[in-house]
Amino acid sequence: LEFRRVLFRSEGVSQDYEQAMEWFVKAAEHGYGNAFAAIGYMYGNGLGVEADDKEAVSWFIKAFENGNTTGTYNLGNMYLDGKGVETDHAKAMRCFELTAAEDYPDSFNNMAYMYINGLGVDRSYEKAIECYEEGIEAGSGWCAANIGNMYASGAGTGKDVNKAIECIQEAIELEGYDDELMEYAESILGVMVQNGDITRADASAILNNAHPETVIFSDVKEDAYYYDADRKSTRLNSSH
């Protein structure tokens, strides 16, 4: 939906979430699956309305019933987190499997997260790696970054510094300049510097070569950004 892109990204207009909600409701009345997903996202994040996880779930279910991929993915996250609904890892995995079948990149990432942590499934690094690799093929830079993190730490893959660097570089290429991913990549590299796997100059070169005008390798962090302290993996939350 073009108006959805414009209203959320403020291309030529000021952001007005209340107006966006009005448009989404009108579109939902005509059965547009993207509108159901967008309304759920807005309730989940308190955009133009009071935040209400249960209401968000109800709209994500409508999106799911209308075959909308984004809404189904977001519903999976709600089941995974127990937000607005009882935690149900089996239903979460089913949602991610359905959206992965549509090559929705983030789905592979979150399926891998569930396999790594044994959430509703037997813990399996092998299956997690398979999910990450499929996600990379679908265009997910986060999957590339996470498998790079596994190579950096040796968890499930065996330690391989060169492959870790290759994966981080691929992640940046796939996602472009995404603030969260760049922070995540910087943190993985920072831990590698601390461990003596690479030099600070190496880490700076990897990031600065990606975006020489905007990226500066900051002080090495003690803890990695946006992932579990034991270096399991990161997962992605709701998408609009």
Steps between C-alpha positions, in 0.01 A plus 500: 500500500662825384335719765641267766853557374453875486335540841748282685812637332390862470591536133377847418251512788528534876441183701144483628428166662138585574442576134688183408271298726193647329634394161593154623155444648338600171732265312429221748129542436578410140695193604858617442728267693777760533254729676419236763871455562564873519219556751638219714845654483365839609314352797808301593717811496253762619511702179197728472317282753556378854730197497296181534666163438173306504353730239819467297467121509140516384606698193797276430262202510281674242809560288591131536149396400535717190831339409711805578865413551603796717202458732566128531865567585401755764247256644783251535697752703204559729469125564875479554505786752163434662386853422123537489466123490626193687854404404479220245828403339336245271268765354789746475707250303204421276457869420869533417492184287206636301667833437836336425320307227427843350872589528436758773864550610445574870312173544814294443684707758241441769466131419875470548467683833244246614720206399802648677304556819287184481171690505222256409750290306802288579807717527698468178785715373490305175140598428571856613783525250273364227246771584766770495631382164151497350444845646814630334374368169174687566698819560529520879806684620405411858534131417845568357599698810375231735679217325806725498461531875493121526824473304652772716415321823521143375150418630358222283741557215853489630694824512593645162608864503517535121147367454376724780640804319357387166156458653511841667599660171216318324257616767593861440469455124154345534354749747676817393542763769267373770578657838421193710681257274807722481508523881463124518782446248718746691437314823589161352820649363565666835486165679733356236744784569480430874569132438803581287347351184537820300653841555313820562623618159349190338164568663507865399584408142206260472251761619657806337530328163126440512411864571816714506318830552279397789641204689763543769605205711434616855648375825495123529194385691514247781164352405353446158201702392152355458576137566523263793797529732606142425515586129208281396346720232286805441142494381279760339177636637188620324523649154266743328 
